Amino acid sequence: MGRALGSGGFGESGSPRVFGVVGGRAALRPAAVRGTLATVVVAVLVAATLIATGTSSGATDAGRGGGPGAAARPVLSAVTAPDPAAADGARGEADVSYHGHVSLWNGHVGVWLATANHGPSPVSGATVRLRFSLAFDPGATLPPSCLRTGPSAVQCGTGPMRAAGNGVQLALDLATLGTPTEVGLDIDTVWNGGMTDHNPANNTHHVLAPATGDPYTF
């Protein structure tokens, strides 16, 4: 009975054996602390091992682009915006011009038009458009380089034009429907060979010609 009480009951005198119990617990505490410290140390070592092997090797694989599941790193490159001046230089620059006169008499419209290119680059060909304010006879004869594109519209090709040189000259004699008292003519460029033209004013014209037979220049 004394042994039983010694493990946590009462002593022979009947008084509680407090110190025996406390002493027993105190004897167990160092072992528990040592177990806890060992667990913490193991966890720290495992974490350090994962950081050293997992993160570093993963970064290396990703950087080298190797290993399954490795995330590809984005490759940044400098993007240069196009230079408008360079683009114009690549296209070439030309100054196409049209000059001439228009006349109206007795139901006929006469147009004489001279083409030119003031450069600095040659032109492979341009297309000039003539739009009249009235319809002309469907059977009207046109120059070989011209094509009727509507009841009152004609387009003509200029052919190649060298830099700072003259192009073709066009002469049209169109019979109108009826006998008008005046005719309006708009002239512009539909195509200039893909060149940049910084002076469109000399190839865009509007002319009004009364039925006097006189030439009205543009």
PDB file of C-alpha atoms in Angstrom:
ATOM      1  CA  MET A   1       0.000   0.000   0.000  1.00  0.00           C
ATOM      2  CA  GLY A   2       2.897   2.293   0.698  1.00  0.00           C
ATOM      3  CA  ARG A   3       4.089   1.831  -2.881  1.00  0.00           C
ATOM      4  CA  ALA A   4       0.664   2.574  -4.240  1.00  0.00           C
ATOM      5  CA  LEU A   5       0.361   5.725  -2.203  1.00  0.00           C
ATOM      6  CA  GLY A   6       3.870   6.675  -3.178  1.00  0.00           C
ATOM      7  CA  SER A   7       2.766   6.839  -6.815  1.00  0.00           C
ATOM      8  CA  GLY A   8       0.189   9.479  -6.033  1.00  0.00           C
ATOM      9  CA  GLY A   9      -1.993   8.675  -3.014  1.00  0.00           C
ATOM     10  CA  PHE A  10      -1.419   9.252   0.672  1.00  0.00           C
ATOM     11  CA  GLY A  11       1.558   8.325   2.847  1.00  0.00           C
ATOM     12  CA  GLU A  12       1.627   6.246   5.951  1.00  0.00           C
ATOM     13  CA  SER A  13       0.795   9.252   8.111  1.00  0.00           C
ATOM     14  CA  GLY A  14      -2.287  10.008   6.009  1.00  0.00           C
ATOM     15  CA  SER A  15      -0.935  13.246   4.601  1.00  0.00           C
ATOM     16  CA  PRO A  16      -0.856  13.738   0.826  1.00  0.00           C
ATOM     17  CA  ARG A  17       2.471  13.055  -0.858  1.00  0.00           C
ATOM     18  CA  VAL A  18       2.518  16.267  -2.871  1.00  0.00           C
ATOM     19  CA  PHE A  19       6.238  16.401  -3.365  1.00  0.00           C
ATOM     20  CA  GLY A  20       6.365  12.899  -4.690  1.00  0.00           C
ATOM     21  CA  VAL A  21       3.778  13.740  -7.356  1.00  0.00           C
ATOM     22  CA  VAL A  22       5.381  17.056  -8.254  1.00  0.00           C
ATOM     23  CA  GLY A  23       8.781  15.492  -8.330  1.00  0.00           C
ATOM     24  CA  GLY A  24       7.514  12.807 -10.698  1.00  0.00           C
ATOM     25  CA  ARG A  25       6.096  15.376 -13.086  1.00  0.00           C
ATOM     26  CA  ALA A  26       9.238  17.488 -12.927  1.00  0.00           C
ATOM     27  CA  ALA A  27      11.259  14.443 -13.785  1.00  0.00           C
ATOM     28  CA  LEU A  28       9.188  13.999 -16.988  1.00  0.00           C
ATOM     29  CA  ARG A  29       9.431  17.635 -18.249  1.00  0.00           C
ATOM     30  CA  PRO A  30      13.029  17.574 -19.569  1.00  0.00           C
ATOM     31  CA  ALA A  31      12.232  14.583 -21.785  1.00  0.00           C
ATOM     32  CA  ALA A  32       9.113  16.290 -23.222  1.00  0.00           C
ATOM     33  CA  VAL A  33      11.052  19.487 -23.924  1.00  0.00           C
ATOM     34  CA  ARG A  34      13.793  17.546 -25.610  1.00  0.00           C
ATOM     35  CA  GLY A  35      11.199  15.783 -27.826  1.00  0.00           C
ATOM     36  CA  THR A  36       9.609  19.085 -28.821  1.00  0.00           C
ATOM     37  CA  LEU A  37      12.967  20.667 -29.646  1.00  0.00           C
ATOM     38  CA  ALA A  38      13.901  17.673 -31.745  1.00  0.00           C
ATOM     39  CA  THR A  39      10.669  17.971 -33.700  1.00  0.00           C
ATOM     40  CA  VAL A  40      11.257  21.687 -34.368  1.00  0.00           C
ATOM     41  CA  VAL A  41      14.820  21.063 -35.477  1.00  0.00           C
ATOM     42  CA  VAL A  42      13.689  18.350 -37.908  1.00  0.00           C
ATOM     43  CA  ALA A  43      10.979  20.644 -39.348  1.00  0.00           C
ATOM     44  CA  VAL A  44      13.494  23.468 -39.846  1.00  0.00           C
ATOM     45  CA  LEU A  45      15.924  21.146 -41.568  1.00  0.00           C
ATOM     46  CA  VAL A  46      13.207  19.815 -43.877  1.00  0.00           C
ATOM     47  CA  ALA A  47      12.088  23.359 -44.777  1.00  0.00           C
ATOM     48  CA  ALA A  48      15.670  24.441 -45.437  1.00  0.00           C
ATOM     49  CA  THR A  49      16.221  21.393 -47.612  1.00  0.00           C
ATOM     50  CA  LEU A  50      13.068  22.131 -49.643  1.00  0.00           C
ATOM     51  CA  ILE A  51      14.069  25.767 -50.100  1.00  0.00           C
ATOM     52  CA  ALA A  52      17.615  24.872 -51.106  1.00  0.00           C
ATOM     53  CA  THR A  53      16.705  22.066 -53.509  1.00  0.00           C
ATOM     54  CA  GLY A  54      13.176  22.773 -54.683  1.00  0.00           C
ATOM     55  CA  THR A  55      13.137  26.544 -55.179  1.00  0.00           C
ATOM     56  CA  SER A  56      16.640  26.902 -56.530  1.00  0.00           C
ATOM     57  CA  SER A  57      16.420  23.977 -58.943  1.00  0.00           C
ATOM     58  CA  GLY A  58      12.956  25.066 -60.029  1.00  0.00           C
ATOM     59  CA  ALA A  59      14.237  28.522 -60.843  1.00  0.00           C
ATOM     60  CA  THR A  60      17.138  27.031 -62.739  1.00  0.00           C
ATOM     61  CA  ASP A  61      14.878  24.714 -64.740  1.00  0.00           C
ATOM     62  CA  ALA A  62      12.500  27.532 -65.553  1.00  0.00           C
ATOM     63  CA  GLY A  63      15.364  29.734 -66.628  1.00  0.00           C
ATOM     64  CA  ARG A  64      16.736  26.959 -68.824  1.00  0.00           C
ATOM     65  CA  GLY A  65      13.297  26.052 -70.121  1.00  0.00           C
ATOM     66  CA  GLY A  66      13.767  22.403 -69.059  1.00  0.00           C
ATOM     67  CA  GLY A  67      11.782  20.020 -66.945  1.00  0.00           C
ATOM     68  CA  PRO A  68       8.138  19.078 -67.212  1.00  0.00           C
ATOM     69  CA  GLY A  69       5.742  21.630 -65.825  1.00  0.00           C
ATOM     70  CA  ALA A  70       8.368  24.367 -65.759  1.00  0.00           C
ATOM     71  CA  ALA A  71       6.773  27.766 -66.316  1.00  0.00           C
ATOM     72  CA  ALA A  72       8.057  29.568 -69.396  1.00  0.00           C
ATOM     73  CA  ARG A  73       9.563  32.950 -68.718  1.00  0.00           C
ATOM     74  CA  PRO A  74       8.261  35.795 -70.884  1.00  0.00           C
ATOM     75  CA  VAL A  75      10.864  37.236 -73.200  1.00  0.00           C
ATOM     76  CA  LEU A  76      10.671  41.011 -73.482  1.00  0.00           C
ATOM     77  CA  SER A  77      11.821  42.708 -76.642  1.00  0.00           C
ATOM     78  CA  ALA A  78      11.983  46.346 -77.582  1.00  0.00           C
ATOM     79  CA  VAL A  79       9.299  47.437 -80.051  1.00  0.00           C
ATOM     80  CA  THR A  80      10.042  50.477 -82.157  1.00  0.00           C
ATOM     81  CA  ALA A  81       7.132  52.509 -83.502  1.00  0.00           C
ATOM     82  CA  PRO A  82       7.211  53.051 -87.274  1.00  0.00           C
ATOM     83  CA  ASP A  83       8.676  56.320 -88.381  1.00  0.00           C
ATOM     84  CA  PRO A  84       6.256  58.155 -90.717  1.00  0.00           C
ATOM     85  CA  ALA A  85       9.158  59.895 -92.430  1.00  0.00           C
ATOM     86  CA  ALA A  86      10.865  56.577 -93.075  1.00  0.00           C
ATOM     87  CA  ALA A  87       7.616  55.134 -94.387  1.00  0.00           C
ATOM     88  CA  ASP A  88       7.224  58.038 -96.807  1.00  0.00           C
ATOM     89  CA  GLY A  89      10.810  57.595 -97.911  1.00  0.00           C
ATOM     90  CA  ALA A  90      10.212  53.911 -98.585  1.00  0.00           C
ATOM     91  CA  ARG A  91       7.129  54.719-100.690  1.00  0.00           C
ATOM     92  CA  GLY A  92       8.836  57.454-102.672  1.00  0.00           C
ATOM     93  CA  GLU A  93       7.623  60.982-103.288  1.00  0.00           C
ATOM     94  CA  ALA A  94       6.250  62.413-106.506  1.00  0.00           C
ATOM     95  CA  ASP A  95       4.378  65.541-107.508  1.00  0.00           C
ATOM     96  CA  VAL A  96       1.871  64.715-110.256  1.00  0.00           C
ATOM     97  CA  SER A  97       0.206  67.664-111.968  1.00  0.00           C
ATOM     98  CA  TYR A  98      -2.493  68.223-114.610  1.00  0.00           C
ATOM     99  CA  HIS A  99      -3.002  71.384-116.627  1.00  0.00           C
ATOM    100  CA  GLY A 100      -5.068  72.216-119.658  1.00  0.00           C
ATOM    101  CA  HIS A 101      -8.419  73.697-120.645  1.00  0.00           C
ATOM    102  CA  VAL A 102     -12.050  72.774-121.293  1.00  0.00           C
ATOM    103  CA  SER A 103     -14.500  74.246-123.834  1.00  0.00           C
ATOM    104  CA  LEU A 104     -18.230  73.858-124.553  1.00  0.00           C
ATOM    105  CA  TRP A 105     -19.877  74.638-127.899  1.00  0.00           C
ATOM    106  CA  ASN A 106     -22.938  73.370-129.795  1.00  0.00           C
ATOM    107  CA  GLY A 107     -23.463  70.337-127.567  1.00  0.00           C
ATOM    108  CA  HIS A 108     -19.802  69.292-127.541  1.00  0.00           C
ATOM    109  CA  VAL A 109     -17.298  69.257-124.654  1.00  0.00           C
ATOM    110  CA  GLY A 110     -13.640  69.474-125.538  1.00  0.00           C
ATOM    111  CA  VAL A 111     -10.931  68.732-122.965  1.00  0.00           C
ATOM    112  CA  TRP A 112      -7.190  69.050-123.495  1.00  0.00           C
ATOM    113  CA  LEU A 113      -5.087  67.816-120.570  1.00  0.00           C
ATOM    114  CA  ALA A 114      -1.308  67.598-120.130  1.00  0.00           C
ATOM    115  CA  THR A 115       0.224  65.472-117.370  1.00  0.00           C
ATOM    116  CA  ALA A 116       3.571  65.947-115.638  1.00  0.00           C
ATOM    117  CA  ASN A 117       5.613  64.723-112.692  1.00  0.00           C
ATOM    118  CA  HIS A 118       7.734  67.218-110.786  1.00  0.00           C
ATOM    119  CA  GLY A 119       9.519  64.465-108.849  1.00  0.00           C
ATOM    120  CA  PRO A 120      11.675  63.773-107.050  1.00  0.00           C
ATOM    121  CA  SER A 121      10.821  60.128-107.841  1.00  0.00           C
ATOM    122  CA  PRO A 122       9.545  58.638-111.103  1.00  0.00           C
ATOM    123  CA  VAL A 123       5.973  57.369-111.307  1.00  0.00           C
ATOM    124  CA  SER A 124       5.067  54.002-112.788  1.00  0.00           C
ATOM    125  CA  GLY A 125       1.690  55.386-113.834  1.00  0.00           C
ATOM    126  CA  ALA A 126      -1.185  57.550-112.621  1.00  0.00           C
ATOM    127  CA  THR A 127      -4.924  57.526-113.223  1.00  0.00           C
ATOM    128  CA  VAL A 128      -6.698  60.842-113.713  1.00  0.00           C
ATOM    129  CA  ARG A 129     -10.467  61.100-113.233  1.00  0.00           C
ATOM    130  CA  LEU A 130     -12.729  63.546-115.088  1.00  0.00           C
ATOM    131  CA  ARG A 131     -16.281  64.035-113.796  1.00  0.00           C
ATOM    132  CA  PHE A 132     -18.661  66.205-115.789  1.00  0.00           C
ATOM    133  CA  SER A 133     -21.771  67.950-114.497  1.00  0.00           C
ATOM    134  CA  LEU A 134     -23.836  66.492-117.371  1.00  0.00           C
ATOM    135  CA  ALA A 135     -24.125  63.190-119.187  1.00  0.00           C
ATOM    136  CA  PHE A 136     -22.584  62.739-122.620  1.00  0.00           C
ATOM    137  CA  ASP A 137     -23.435  60.534-125.553  1.00  0.00           C
ATOM    138  CA  PRO A 138     -22.842  56.831-124.757  1.00  0.00           C
ATOM    139  CA  GLY A 139     -21.359  56.388-128.233  1.00  0.00           C
ATOM    140  CA  ALA A 140     -18.657  59.014-127.705  1.00  0.00           C
ATOM    141  CA  THR A 141     -15.176  57.967-128.822  1.00  0.00           C
ATOM    142  CA  LEU A 142     -12.489  58.000-126.135  1.00  0.00           C
ATOM    143  CA  PRO A 143      -8.692  57.904-126.381  1.00  0.00           C
ATOM    144  CA  PRO A 144      -7.169  54.389-126.041  1.00  0.00           C
ATOM    145  CA  SER A 145      -5.916  55.100-122.511  1.00  0.00           C
ATOM    146  CA  CYS A 146      -9.352  56.244-121.273  1.00  0.00           C
ATOM    147  CA  LEU A 147     -12.328  54.322-119.948  1.00  0.00           C
ATOM    148  CA  ARG A 148     -15.861  55.466-119.307  1.00  0.00           C
ATOM    149  CA  THR A 149     -16.792  54.740-115.675  1.00  0.00           C
ATOM    150  CA  GLY A 150     -20.280  56.294-115.576  1.00  0.00           C
ATOM    151  CA  PRO A 151     -22.795  58.386-117.535  1.00  0.00           C
ATOM    152  CA  SER A 152     -20.679  61.492-116.954  1.00  0.00           C
ATOM    153  CA  ALA A 153     -17.285  60.176-115.752  1.00  0.00           C
ATOM    154  CA  VAL A 154     -14.061  59.120-117.481  1.00  0.00           C
ATOM    155  CA  GLN A 155     -10.770  57.776-116.154  1.00  0.00           C
ATOM    156  CA  CYS A 156      -7.526  57.915-118.118  1.00  0.00           C
ATOM    157  CA  GLY A 157      -4.066  56.441-117.568  1.00  0.00           C
ATOM    158  CA  THR A 158      -1.000  58.623-117.870  1.00  0.00           C
ATOM    159  CA  GLY A 159       1.583  55.863-118.380  1.00  0.00           C
ATOM    160  CA  PRO A 160       5.036  56.013-116.755  1.00  0.00           C
ATOM    161  CA  MET A 161       6.417  59.446-115.940  1.00  0.00           C
ATOM    162  CA  ARG A 162      10.049  60.068-115.136  1.00  0.00           C
ATOM    163  CA  ALA A 163      11.071  62.423-112.360  1.00  0.00           C
ATOM    164  CA  ALA A 164      10.805  66.088-113.328  1.00  0.00           C
ATOM    165  CA  GLY A 165       9.376  65.168-116.718  1.00  0.00           C
ATOM    166  CA  ASN A 166       6.226  65.485-118.779  1.00  0.00           C
ATOM    167  CA  GLY A 167       3.685  62.733-119.259  1.00  0.00           C
ATOM    168  CA  VAL A 168       1.070  62.071-121.885  1.00  0.00           C
ATOM    169  CA  GLN A 169      -1.317  64.631-123.343  1.00  0.00           C
ATOM    170  CA  LEU A 170      -5.010  63.712-123.548  1.00  0.00           C
ATOM    171  CA  ALA A 171      -7.564  65.205-125.943  1.00  0.00           C
ATOM    172  CA  LEU A 172     -11.289  64.404-125.592  1.00  0.00           C
ATOM    173  CA  ASP A 173     -14.200  65.519-127.765  1.00  0.00           C
ATOM    174  CA  LEU A 174     -17.469  64.375-126.169  1.00  0.00           C
ATOM    175  CA  ALA A 175     -20.970  64.917-127.527  1.00  0.00           C
ATOM    176  CA  THR A 176     -23.442  65.873-124.813  1.00  0.00           C
ATOM    177  CA  LEU A 177     -27.096  64.879-124.487  1.00  0.00           C
ATOM    178  CA  GLY A 178     -28.929  68.025-125.534  1.00  0.00           C
ATOM    179  CA  THR A 179     -27.461  71.501-125.837  1.00  0.00           C
ATOM    180  CA  PRO A 180     -26.345  72.675-122.384  1.00  0.00           C
ATOM    181  CA  THR A 181     -25.452  76.281-121.665  1.00  0.00           C
ATOM    182  CA  GLU A 182     -22.538  75.397-119.395  1.00  0.00           C
ATOM    183  CA  VAL A 183     -20.586  72.419-118.092  1.00  0.00           C
ATOM    184  CA  GLY A 184     -18.679  71.828-114.867  1.00  0.00           C
ATOM    185  CA  LEU A 185     -15.625  69.574-114.756  1.00  0.00           C
ATOM    186  CA  ASP A 186     -13.879  68.102-111.696  1.00  0.00           C
ATOM    187  CA  ILE A 187     -10.406  66.635-112.128  1.00  0.00           C
ATOM    188  CA  ASP A 188      -8.486  64.600-109.566  1.00  0.00           C
ATOM    189  CA  THR A 189      -6.164  61.608-109.159  1.00  0.00           C
ATOM    190  CA  VAL A 190      -7.444  58.120-108.423  1.00  0.00           C
ATOM    191  CA  TRP A 191      -4.001  56.440-108.328  1.00  0.00           C
ATOM    192  CA  ASN A 192      -0.460  57.783-108.515  1.00  0.00           C
ATOM    193  CA  GLY A 193       1.580  54.586-108.415  1.00  0.00           C
ATOM    194  CA  GLY A 194       1.593  54.434-104.594  1.00  0.00           C
ATOM    195  CA  MET A 195       3.685  57.582-104.245  1.00  0.00           C
ATOM    196  CA  THR A 196       3.383  60.240-101.576  1.00  0.00           C
ATOM    197  CA  ASP A 197       2.209  63.538-103.061  1.00  0.00           C
ATOM    198  CA  HIS A 198       2.549  66.522-100.740  1.00  0.00           C
ATOM    199  CA  ASN A 199       1.132  68.929-103.345  1.00  0.00           C
ATOM    200  CA  PRO A 200      -2.273  67.622-104.461  1.00  0.00           C
ATOM    201  CA  ALA A 201      -3.461  71.113-105.373  1.00  0.00           C
ATOM    202  CA  ASN A 202      -1.892  70.938-108.845  1.00  0.00           C
ATOM    203  CA  ASN A 203      -3.726  67.731-109.762  1.00  0.00           C
ATOM    204  CA  THR A 204      -7.131  68.627-108.300  1.00  0.00           C
ATOM    205  CA  HIS A 205      -9.185  71.147-110.279  1.00  0.00           C
ATOM    206  CA  HIS A 206     -12.745  72.402-110.734  1.00  0.00           C
ATOM    207  CA  VAL A 207     -13.619  74.262-113.933  1.00  0.00           C
ATOM    208  CA  LEU A 208     -16.877  75.854-115.077  1.00  0.00           C
ATOM    209  CA  ALA A 209     -17.141  76.478-118.829  1.00  0.00           C
ATOM    210  CA  PRO A 210     -20.063  78.397-120.394  1.00  0.00           C
ATOM    211  CA  ALA A 211     -21.175  77.429-123.910  1.00  0.00           C
ATOM    212  CA  THR A 212     -19.104  80.131-125.603  1.00  0.00           C
ATOM    213  CA  GLY A 213     -16.515  77.911-127.254  1.00  0.00           C
ATOM    214  CA  ASP A 214     -13.737  79.648-125.352  1.00  0.00           C
ATOM    215  CA  PRO A 215     -11.060  77.612-123.528  1.00  0.00           C
ATOM    216  CA  TYR A 216     -11.246  77.784-119.748  1.00  0.00           C
ATOM    217  CA  THR A 217      -7.926  76.819-118.261  1.00  0.00           C
ATOM    218  CA  PHE A 218      -7.056  74.839-115.169  1.00  0.00           C
TER     219      PHE A 218
END
